[in-house]
Coordinates of C-alpha atoms in Angstrom, one line a residue:
Chain A
M1 CA -0.1 -0.1 0.1
A2 CA 1.7 3.2 -1.1
I3 CA 1.5 6.2 1.1
G4 CA 0.4 8.2 -1.8
S5 CA -3.0 6.4 -1.7
I6 CA -3.8 7.8 1.9
P7 CA -6.4 10.5 2.1
S8 CA -4.8 13.9 2.4
D9 CA -7.5 15.5 4.4
P10 CA -6.3 17.6 7.3
V11 CA -7.2 15.8 10.5
I12 CA -5.4 17.7 13.4
P13 CA -6.9 21.0 14.3
A14 CA -4.7 24.0 14.8
A15 CA -5.9 24.8 18.3
A16 CA -5.4 21.1 19.2
L17 CA -1.8 21.1 17.9
L18 CA -1.2 24.2 20.1
E19 CA -2.8 22.6 23.2
H20 CA -0.7 19.2 22.4
W21 CA 2.5 21.4 22.4
Q22 CA 1.6 23.3 25.6
G23 CA 0.9 20.0 27.3
H24 CA 4.4 19.0 26.3
R25 CA 5.7 22.3 27.5
R26 CA 4.1 21.9 30.9
L27 CA 5.8 18.5 31.3
T28 CA 9.1 20.0 30.2
R29 CA 8.8 22.7 32.7
R30 CA 8.4 20.2 35.5
V31 CA 11.6 18.4 34.3
I32 CA 13.4 21.7 34.4
E33 CA 12.0 22.2 38.0
A34 CA 13.1 18.7 39.0
F35 CA 16.8 19.4 38.4
P36 CA 18.8 20.6 41.3
E37 CA 20.2 24.2 40.6
E38 CA 23.8 23.0 40.8
Q39 CA 23.2 20.3 38.3
L40 CA 21.1 22.0 35.7
F41 CA 24.0 23.4 33.6
S42 CA 26.8 21.0 34.7
F43 CA 25.5 17.4 34.9
S44 CA 25.3 15.1 31.8
V45 CA 25.9 11.7 30.8
G46 CA 28.1 10.4 27.9
S47 CA 29.6 14.0 27.2
M48 CA 26.3 15.2 26.0
R49 CA 24.9 18.7 26.8
P50 CA 23.5 19.4 30.4
F51 CA 19.7 19.8 30.6
G52 CA 19.9 23.5 31.2
A53 CA 21.7 23.9 27.7
L54 CA 18.9 21.7 26.2
A55 CA 16.2 23.8 27.8
M56 CA 17.7 27.1 26.5
E57 CA 17.9 25.5 23.1
M58 CA 14.3 24.8 23.4
I59 CA 13.6 28.3 24.5
T60 CA 15.6 29.8 21.5
M61 CA 13.7 27.6 19.0
A62 CA 10.1 27.6 20.2
E63 CA 8.6 31.2 20.3
P64 CA 11.3 32.4 17.7
M65 CA 9.9 29.7 15.2
V66 CA 6.2 30.6 15.7
R67 CA 7.2 34.4 15.6
G68 CA 9.0 33.8 12.3
I69 CA 6.1 31.9 11.0
V70 CA 3.8 34.8 11.8
T71 CA 5.8 37.7 10.9
G72 CA 8.6 36.5 8.5
E73 CA 11.2 37.9 11.0
W74 CA 13.6 35.1 12.2
D75 CA 15.7 35.8 15.0
Q76 CA 16.8 34.1 18.2
M77 CA 17.8 37.0 20.5
I78 CA 18.3 35.0 23.8
T79 CA 21.6 33.3 24.1
R80 CA 22.0 29.8 25.3
E81 CA 24.3 30.3 28.1
A82 CA 24.0 29.2 31.7
R83 CA 21.8 31.0 34.1
P84 CA 19.8 30.5 37.4
K85 CA 17.0 28.0 37.1
K86 CA 14.4 30.5 38.1
E87 CA 15.6 32.6 35.1
V88 CA 15.2 29.6 32.8
L89 CA 11.7 29.0 34.1
R90 CA 10.9 32.8 33.8
L91 CA 12.0 32.7 30.1
W92 CA 9.9 29.6 29.6
D93 CA 6.8 31.0 31.0
E94 CA 7.3 34.2 28.9
S95 CA 7.6 31.9 25.8
T96 CA 4.5 30.1 26.7
E97 CA 2.4 33.3 26.7
K98 CA 4.0 34.7 23.5
I99 CA 3.3 31.3 21.8
N100 CA -0.3 31.3 22.6
T101 CA -0.6 35.0 21.4
L102 CA 1.4 34.4 18.2
W103 CA -0.4 31.2 17.4
A104 CA -3.8 33.0 17.2
R105 CA -2.3 34.9 14.5
I106 CA -1.5 32.0 12.1
P107 CA -4.1 31.7 9.4
P108 CA -5.3 28.2 9.1
E109 CA -4.0 28.0 5.4
R110 CA -0.5 29.0 6.5
F111 CA 0.1 25.6 8.1
Q112 CA 0.5 23.9 4.9
Q113 CA 2.5 26.6 3.1
T114 CA 6.3 26.7 3.0
A115 CA 8.6 28.7 5.1
T116 CA 12.4 28.8 5.5
A117 CA 13.0 28.8 9.2
F118 CA 15.7 31.1 10.4
G119 CA 16.9 31.5 6.9
Q120 CA 18.2 27.8 6.6
Y121 CA 15.6 25.3 7.3
P122 CA 12.8 24.9 4.6
G123 CA 9.7 23.1 5.1
L124 CA 5.9 23.3 5.4
V125 CA 4.9 25.3 8.5
Y126 CA 3.3 22.2 10.3
E127 CA 6.5 20.3 9.7
L128 CA 8.6 23.1 11.1
L129 CA 6.3 23.2 14.2
L130 CA 6.3 19.4 14.6
Y131 CA 10.2 19.5 14.4
V132 CA 10.3 21.9 17.2
I133 CA 8.0 19.9 19.3
D134 CA 9.7 16.6 18.6
N135 CA 13.1 18.2 19.3
E136 CA 11.7 19.0 22.8
V137 CA 10.4 15.6 23.4
H138 CA 13.6 14.0 22.3
H139 CA 15.9 16.3 24.5
R140 CA 13.4 15.9 27.4
G141 CA 13.9 12.1 27.1
Q142 CA 17.6 12.8 27.7
G143 CA 16.6 14.8 30.7
Y144 CA 14.8 11.9 32.1
V145 CA 18.0 9.7 32.0
Y146 CA 20.0 12.6 33.6
L147 CA 17.4 12.7 36.5
R148 CA 17.4 8.9 37.0
A149 CA 21.2 9.0 37.0
L150 CA 21.0 11.6 39.6
G151 CA 18.6 9.5 41.7
I152 CA 15.7 11.7 41.0
E153 CA 12.2 10.3 40.0
P154 CA 11.2 12.4 36.8
P155 CA 7.5 13.5 36.4
P156 CA 5.2 11.1 34.8
F157 CA 5.4 11.2 30.9
Y158 CA 1.6 10.9 30.6
E159 CA 0.8 13.9 32.7
R160 CA 0.5 17.1 30.6
Q161 CA -1.9 19.3 32.7
Chain B
M1 CA -5.1 35.2 24.4
A2 CA -7.2 32.2 25.4
I3 CA -6.4 29.0 23.4
G4 CA -10.2 28.8 22.9
S5 CA -9.9 31.6 20.3
I6 CA -7.5 29.7 18.1
P7 CA -9.1 28.6 14.8
S8 CA -10.0 24.9 15.0
D9 CA -9.5 24.1 11.4
P10 CA -7.6 21.0 10.7
V11 CA -4.1 21.7 9.5
I12 CA -2.1 18.5 9.3
P13 CA -3.2 16.0 6.5
A14 CA -3.6 12.3 7.5
A15 CA -1.1 11.2 4.9
A16 CA 1.5 13.7 6.2
L17 CA 1.0 12.4 9.8
L18 CA 1.6 8.9 8.6
E19 CA 4.8 10.1 6.7
H20 CA 6.0 12.1 9.7
W21 CA 5.7 8.9 11.8
Q22 CA 7.3 6.7 9.3
G23 CA 10.1 9.2 9.2
H24 CA 10.6 8.8 13.0
R25 CA 10.4 5.0 12.7
R26 CA 13.0 5.0 10.1
L27 CA 15.3 7.0 12.6
T28 CA 14.3 4.6 15.5
R29 CA 15.2 1.7 13.3
R30 CA 18.7 3.1 12.9
V31 CA 19.0 3.6 16.7
I32 CA 18.1 -0.1 17.2
E33 CA 20.7 -1.1 14.7
A34 CA 23.3 1.0 16.2
F35 CA 23.2 -1.0 19.6
P36 CA 25.6 -3.9 19.9
E37 CA 23.8 -7.2 20.2
E38 CA 25.1 -7.9 23.7
Q39 CA 23.9 -4.5 25.0
L40 CA 20.5 -4.2 23.4
F41 CA 18.6 -5.9 26.2
S42 CA 21.1 -5.4 29.1
F43 CA 22.8 -1.9 29.1
S44 CA 21.0 1.1 30.7
V45 CA 21.7 4.2 32.7
G46 CA 20.2 4.9 36.0
S47 CA 18.2 1.5 36.3
M48 CA 16.0 2.4 33.4
R49 CA 14.8 -0.2 31.0
P50 CA 17.4 -1.2 28.3
F51 CA 16.7 0.0 24.8
G52 CA 15.6 -3.3 23.5
A53 CA 12.8 -3.3 26.0
L54 CA 11.8 0.1 25.0
A55 CA 11.8 -0.9 21.2
M56 CA 9.6 -3.9 22.2
E57 CA 7.4 -1.5 23.9
M58 CA 7.2 0.7 20.8
I59 CA 6.4 -2.5 18.7
T60 CA 3.6 -3.6 21.0
M61 CA 2.0 -0.1 20.9
A62 CA 2.4 1.1 17.2
E63 CA 0.8 -1.3 14.9
P64 CA -1.7 -2.6 17.7
M65 CA -2.8 1.1 18.1
V66 CA -3.6 1.6 14.4
R67 CA -5.1 -1.8 14.2
G68 CA -7.5 -1.0 17.2
I69 CA -8.5 2.3 15.6
V70 CA -9.4 0.6 12.4
T71 CA -11.0 -2.6 13.6
G72 CA -12.0 -1.9 17.2
E73 CA -10.0 -4.9 18.3
W74 CA -7.4 -4.1 20.8
D75 CA -4.7 -6.6 21.6
Q76 CA -0.9 -6.6 21.8
M77 CA -0.1 -10.2 20.9
I78 CA 3.7 -9.7 20.8
T79 CA 5.4 -10.0 24.1
R80 CA 8.2 -7.6 25.1
E81 CA 10.8 -10.1 26.1
A82 CA 14.4 -10.0 24.9
R83 CA 15.3 -11.4 21.5
P84 CA 18.0 -11.1 19.0
K85 CA 18.4 -7.8 17.3
K86 CA 17.6 -9.1 14.0
E87 CA 14.2 -10.4 15.3
V88 CA 13.5 -7.1 16.8
L89 CA 14.3 -5.5 13.3
R90 CA 12.2 -8.0 11.6
L91 CA 9.1 -7.3 13.8
W92 CA 9.9 -3.6 13.3
D93 CA 9.7 -3.8 9.3
E94 CA 6.5 -5.9 9.7
S95 CA 4.9 -3.4 11.8
T96 CA 6.0 -0.6 9.4
E97 CA 4.2 -2.3 6.4
K98 CA 1.0 -3.1 8.5
I99 CA 0.7 0.4 9.5
N100 CA 0.9 1.7 6.2
T101 CA -1.8 -0.7 5.1
L102 CA -4.1 -0.1 8.0
W103 CA -3.7 3.7 8.0
A104 CA -5.1 3.7 4.4
R105 CA -8.4 2.3 6.1
I106 CA -8.9 5.1 8.6
P107 CA -11.7 7.4 7.3
P108 CA -10.5 11.1 7.7
E109 CA -13.5 11.9 10.1
R110 CA -12.3 9.1 12.4
F111 CA -9.2 11.0 13.4
Q112 CA -11.4 13.6 15.4
Q113 CA -13.7 10.9 17.1
T114 CA -13.0 9.1 20.4
A115 CA -11.7 5.8 21.1
T116 CA -10.6 3.7 24.1
A117 CA -7.2 2.4 23.3
F118 CA -6.7 -1.2 24.7
G119 CA -9.7 -0.8 26.8
Q120 CA -8.2 1.6 29.1
Y121 CA -6.8 4.8 27.3
P122 CA -9.7 7.2 26.1
G123 CA -8.9 10.0 23.8
L124 CA -9.5 11.5 20.4
V125 CA -7.9 9.3 17.7
Y126 CA -5.2 11.8 16.6
E127 CA -4.3 12.2 20.3
L128 CA -3.8 8.5 20.6
L129 CA -1.7 8.5 17.6
L130 CA 0.4 11.5 18.6
Y131 CA 0.8 9.7 22.0
V132 CA 2.3 6.7 20.4
I133 CA 4.7 8.9 18.2
D134 CA 5.7 11.1 21.3
N135 CA 6.4 8.0 23.4
E136 CA 8.6 6.7 20.6
V137 CA 10.6 10.0 20.4
H138 CA 10.7 10.1 24.2
H139 CA 12.2 6.7 24.6
R140 CA 14.5 7.0 21.6
G141 CA 16.0 10.2 23.3
Q142 CA 16.9 7.8 26.1
G143 CA 18.5 5.5 23.6
Y144 CA 20.7 8.3 22.4
V145 CA 22.1 8.8 25.9
Y146 CA 22.7 5.0 26.2
L147 CA 24.6 5.1 22.9
R148 CA 26.6 7.9 24.0
A149 CA 27.4 6.4 27.4
L150 CA 28.6 3.3 25.3
G151 CA 30.8 5.6 23.3
I152 CA 28.7 5.0 20.1
E153 CA 27.7 8.0 17.9
P154 CA 23.8 8.0 17.4
P155 CA 22.3 8.7 14.0
P156 CA 21.5 12.3 13.3
F157 CA 18.1 13.3 14.8
Y158 CA 17.1 15.4 11.8
E159 CA 17.7 12.6 9.3
R160 CA 14.4 10.9 8.7
Q161 CA 14.8 9.4 5.2

C-alpha cells in the first residue's frame, strides 16, 4: 500500500496542535524544575549537553519559530548560556504566553505553506512546528535519563496538565 | 489570548501524519541497529529499561494502536521479552508495512472521534496516535544517551529518510 493513496484530508486542528504542544511544555517545565540548581548546567551523561543547555535550546527555538512563521522575521535573541534555574523558568513562562498569542495569528491555510525557518531550514509550516515539538520531546527524554542517573524520579510522561 | 480563540480548522493532513511517523520510525530503526547485540537488552543508565525493552514497547504499541483504531479490536499479541536484534528489526519492519496498510483504512473523520485504546486509554484518535509517536521519540531520546554512554555516535536526529 503506497503512502500516496492515503487521504490527504487535514485531521489535526490548529488549536489542538497548540494544546498538544503546551501540554508537552508543561511537562518539560516540570523536568527543568526537577533538576537541582547546581546540576542544571553541569551534569550530563556520555559527554552530552547538560539539561539546562537543552532547555535553553528549546527556548531559542520555540517562540522564535512561531514568531518567524507569523511575522517573517527570524531571530533568536536569547543566548543559550547558563543562568539560574528561576531565570530559565521565567523565560519558559514568557515563551508560553507569547506562543499562545502568536499562534492565534497563524491563518489556518498558512500551516500547509512553505517557510524557511531562520533563513536555513525549509519546510511546510506544520512540519517546522512538529520539528520543534519533537526536538523538545527528544531532549526531554535525555533529561529523564539524567534525572534517573542523579537518583531523582522524573515527572510522569503521560501527565500534561 | 485564550487558546479557545484559536481557529479549530484541521491543518495536518492524514497522509502527512503517517509520513511524519514513518520518518521517526526510520530513525528509531537506525537507533536499534546502532546498539551492539550484547547491549541491546542489557545496558541502561540509572536503572532504566534497556533500549531493546523500549523498542519492544514501541512495537507492542504502534501497529496494535492503528489496528485497534481501524478494527475496534485491541490486542498486543507480541511479548516484550528479550530477543536477537535481527528479530526486533524483523518485527519492526513488519509493523511498518502493516501500519501503512491499516492507515489507508482510517476514514478522515475518524481522526477526530473518540476511542478507548486497549480498553483503558480514552482519547481522540489523533491524540492517541500522537501519544504513540511521542512515546517513541521520548524513549528514543533515552536510547541516544545509552549510545553515547557506550561511546557510540547516534544517528543524526534530523535525518528521517
